[in-house]
Structure formats: C-alpha cells, structure tokens
Amino acid sequence: MKWIVKWMLCAGALLLVAQVYSGVQLQNFSSALIAALVLGLFNTLLRPLLIVLTLPITLVSLGLFLFVIHALLFWAASGMLDGFAVSGFEAALIGSVGYSLLCVVIDSALEQLFPPQRLN
C-alpha cells in the first residue's frame, strides 16, 4: 500500500515540477505515473552502478558529481518516454533536484503515516 501511495505522490510531484519549471514537460497524469515508475527503476537499478563506476570523480568533486548522475538519469528517462520531455541538461539538472526534494518530503511524510512494522 505504501509503495502505491508513494508512486502516485511522486507522480504528482513530477507534475508539480513540470508546472513550476518550463524546461520539464508532461502531457498528463498517466505520463507522470509512467515517468515516476521509470525514474524509480533507474534510481534503484542504474544509479548504484553509476555511482560505483564514477567514484573517483565523485570523491574529487566532494559528491557534487552525484547531481550530474541524477540529472543524466532524469534526462535518459525523458528520452525513453513519449509524454515526458526535458529540454536539455540544465533543465534535467533543475528538474531532477526539484523532483528529488519533493520525493524526500513525500518519503518523510509517508514514514509518519506508515511506520515500519516490527517483527516479533
């Protein structure tokens, strides 16, 4: 249940980013749902691999290269989907930061609503 609520709220956050920032465009809520799913899969599957592969650059940049990785994944997701468009790398960077901040807020709110279950 928590996963479905988080998915829908993050799709809404993506729509909010598209409304606030003109560099990110979404056609409708179903496009936002698909984009949020693809972004979640990219962050779960590809992001750890990219972090390991770019570890020296990330250490030299004091972690700032992680923003570049996240922006590239955001941009790649927009390239794969029809109803989701990002106008360039700068738009991907700004959009990914906004989307990430909103999803962090959503995560913390959901932790209050759905506390972790203890195993006895």
PDB file of C-alpha atoms in Angstrom, residues 13-104:
ATOM      1  CA  ALA A  13       5.479  15.820  -7.586  1.00  0.00           C
ATOM      2  CA  LEU A  14       6.715  15.337 -11.140  1.00  0.00           C
ATOM      3  CA  LEU A  15       3.622  17.125 -12.425  1.00  0.00           C
ATOM      4  CA  LEU A  16       4.314  19.961  -9.983  1.00  0.00           C
ATOM      5  CA  VAL A  17       7.887  20.266 -11.244  1.00  0.00           C
ATOM      6  CA  ALA A  18       6.552  20.416 -14.812  1.00  0.00           C
ATOM      7  CA  GLN A  19       4.086  23.148 -13.815  1.00  0.00           C
ATOM      8  CA  VAL A  20       6.667  25.242 -11.976  1.00  0.00           C
ATOM      9  CA  TYR A  21       9.618  24.820 -14.375  1.00  0.00           C
ATOM     10  CA  SER A  22       9.128  25.193 -18.118  1.00  0.00           C
ATOM     11  CA  GLY A  23      12.130  23.001 -19.007  1.00  0.00           C
ATOM     12  CA  VAL A  24      10.195  19.873 -17.992  1.00  0.00           C
ATOM     13  CA  GLN A  25       7.006  18.950 -19.849  1.00  0.00           C
ATOM     14  CA  LEU A  26       4.446  16.259 -19.098  1.00  0.00           C
ATOM     15  CA  GLN A  27       1.336  15.533 -21.125  1.00  0.00           C
ATOM     16  CA  ASN A  28      -0.925  14.184 -18.377  1.00  0.00           C
ATOM     17  CA  PHE A  29      -1.059  12.278 -15.094  1.00  0.00           C
ATOM     18  CA  SER A  30      -0.677   8.875 -16.771  1.00  0.00           C
ATOM     19  CA  SER A  31       2.559  10.093 -18.366  1.00  0.00           C
ATOM     20  CA  ALA A  32       3.667  11.263 -14.921  1.00  0.00           C
ATOM     21  CA  LEU A  33       2.880   7.823 -13.445  1.00  0.00           C
ATOM     22  CA  ILE A  34       4.954   6.069 -16.108  1.00  0.00           C
ATOM     23  CA  ALA A  35       7.784   8.592 -15.757  1.00  0.00           C
ATOM     24  CA  ALA A  36       7.820   8.220 -11.959  1.00  0.00           C
ATOM     25  CA  LEU A  37       7.979   4.443 -12.352  1.00  0.00           C
ATOM     26  CA  VAL A  38      10.849   4.632 -14.842  1.00  0.00           C
ATOM     27  CA  LEU A  39      12.727   7.142 -12.665  1.00  0.00           C
ATOM     28  CA  GLY A  40      12.264   4.867  -9.658  1.00  0.00           C
ATOM     29  CA  LEU A  41      13.599   1.884 -11.596  1.00  0.00           C
ATOM     30  CA  PHE A  42      16.570   3.884 -12.894  1.00  0.00           C
ATOM     31  CA  ASN A  43      17.397   5.105  -9.393  1.00  0.00           C
ATOM     32  CA  THR A  44      17.117   1.603  -7.999  1.00  0.00           C
ATOM     33  CA  LEU A  45      18.968  -0.317 -10.705  1.00  0.00           C
ATOM     34  CA  LEU A  46      21.299   2.052 -12.596  1.00  0.00           C
ATOM     35  CA  ARG A  47      22.220   4.718 -10.064  1.00  0.00           C
ATOM     36  CA  PRO A  48      24.244   2.435  -7.720  1.00  0.00           C
ATOM     37  CA  LEU A  49      26.221   1.085 -10.683  1.00  0.00           C
ATOM     38  CA  LEU A  50      26.937   4.585 -11.985  1.00  0.00           C
ATOM     39  CA  ILE A  51      27.994   5.746  -8.527  1.00  0.00           C
ATOM     40  CA  VAL A  52      30.494   2.902  -8.239  1.00  0.00           C
ATOM     41  CA  LEU A  53      31.847   3.495 -11.758  1.00  0.00           C
ATOM     42  CA  THR A  54      32.296   7.236 -11.172  1.00  0.00           C
ATOM     43  CA  LEU A  55      33.558   7.014  -7.588  1.00  0.00           C
ATOM     44  CA  PRO A  56      36.895   8.778  -8.243  1.00  0.00           C
ATOM     45  CA  ILE A  57      35.168  11.751  -9.909  1.00  0.00           C
ATOM     46  CA  THR A  58      32.570  11.836  -7.136  1.00  0.00           C
ATOM     47  CA  LEU A  59      35.263  11.902  -4.451  1.00  0.00           C
ATOM     48  CA  VAL A  60      37.266  14.635  -6.197  1.00  0.00           C
ATOM     49  CA  SER A  61      34.132  16.759  -6.634  1.00  0.00           C
ATOM     50  CA  LEU A  62      33.157  16.173  -2.984  1.00  0.00           C
ATOM     51  CA  GLY A  63      29.939  14.441  -4.038  1.00  0.00           C
ATOM     52  CA  LEU A  64      28.715  17.110  -6.444  1.00  0.00           C
ATOM     53  CA  PHE A  65      29.006  14.684  -9.361  1.00  0.00           C
ATOM     54  CA  LEU A  66      26.029  12.825  -7.885  1.00  0.00           C
ATOM     55  CA  PHE A  67      23.871  15.703  -9.124  1.00  0.00           C
ATOM     56  CA  VAL A  68      25.180  15.050 -12.631  1.00  0.00           C
ATOM     57  CA  ILE A  69      24.378  11.338 -12.361  1.00  0.00           C
ATOM     58  CA  HIS A  70      20.859  12.050 -11.185  1.00  0.00           C
ATOM     59  CA  ALA A  71      20.324  14.641 -13.938  1.00  0.00           C
ATOM     60  CA  LEU A  72      21.552  12.177 -16.577  1.00  0.00           C
ATOM     61  CA  LEU A  73      19.111   9.536 -15.341  1.00  0.00           C
ATOM     62  CA  PHE A  74      16.295  12.112 -15.376  1.00  0.00           C
ATOM     63  CA  TRP A  75      17.239  13.116 -18.920  1.00  0.00           C
ATOM     64  CA  ALA A  76      17.527   9.476 -20.040  1.00  0.00           C
ATOM     65  CA  ALA A  77      14.064   8.702 -18.693  1.00  0.00           C
ATOM     66  CA  SER A  78      12.633  11.618 -20.654  1.00  0.00           C
ATOM     67  CA  GLY A  79      14.332  10.349 -23.796  1.00  0.00           C
ATOM     68  CA  MET A  80      12.696   6.947 -23.436  1.00  0.00           C
ATOM     69  CA  LEU A  81       9.139   8.131 -22.807  1.00  0.00           C
ATOM     70  CA  ASP A  82       6.719   9.880 -25.141  1.00  0.00           C
ATOM     71  CA  GLY A  83       4.713  12.006 -22.718  1.00  0.00           C
ATOM     72  CA  PHE A  84       7.735  13.237 -20.726  1.00  0.00           C
ATOM     73  CA  ALA A  85      10.209  15.744 -22.175  1.00  0.00           C
ATOM     74  CA  VAL A  86      13.184  17.659 -20.809  1.00  0.00           C
ATOM     75  CA  SER A  87      14.625  20.480 -22.900  1.00  0.00           C
ATOM     76  CA  GLY A  88      18.307  19.926 -22.074  1.00  0.00           C
ATOM     77  CA  PHE A  89      20.885  19.028 -19.456  1.00  0.00           C
ATOM     78  CA  GLU A  90      20.337  22.214 -17.449  1.00  0.00           C
ATOM     79  CA  ALA A  91      16.600  21.532 -17.382  1.00  0.00           C
ATOM     80  CA  ALA A  92      17.313  17.935 -16.342  1.00  0.00           C
ATOM     81  CA  LEU A  93      19.533  19.153 -13.512  1.00  0.00           C
ATOM     82  CA  ILE A  94      16.978  21.652 -12.209  1.00  0.00           C
ATOM     83  CA  GLY A  95      14.081  19.239 -12.701  1.00  0.00           C
ATOM     84  CA  SER A  96      15.859  16.353 -11.005  1.00  0.00           C
ATOM     85  CA  VAL A  97      16.794  18.472  -7.987  1.00  0.00           C
ATOM     86  CA  GLY A  98      13.208  19.706  -7.609  1.00  0.00           C
ATOM     87  CA  TYR A  99      11.785  16.234  -8.086  1.00  0.00           C
ATOM     88  CA  SER A 100      14.241  14.725  -5.589  1.00  0.00           C
ATOM     89  CA  LEU A 101      13.466  17.332  -2.944  1.00  0.00           C
ATOM     90  CA  LEU A 102       9.736  16.762  -3.299  1.00  0.00           C
ATOM     91  CA  CYS A 103      10.171  12.978  -3.124  1.00  0.00           C
ATOM     92  CA  VAL A 104      12.262  13.312   0.049  1.00  0.00           C
TER      93      VAL A 104
END
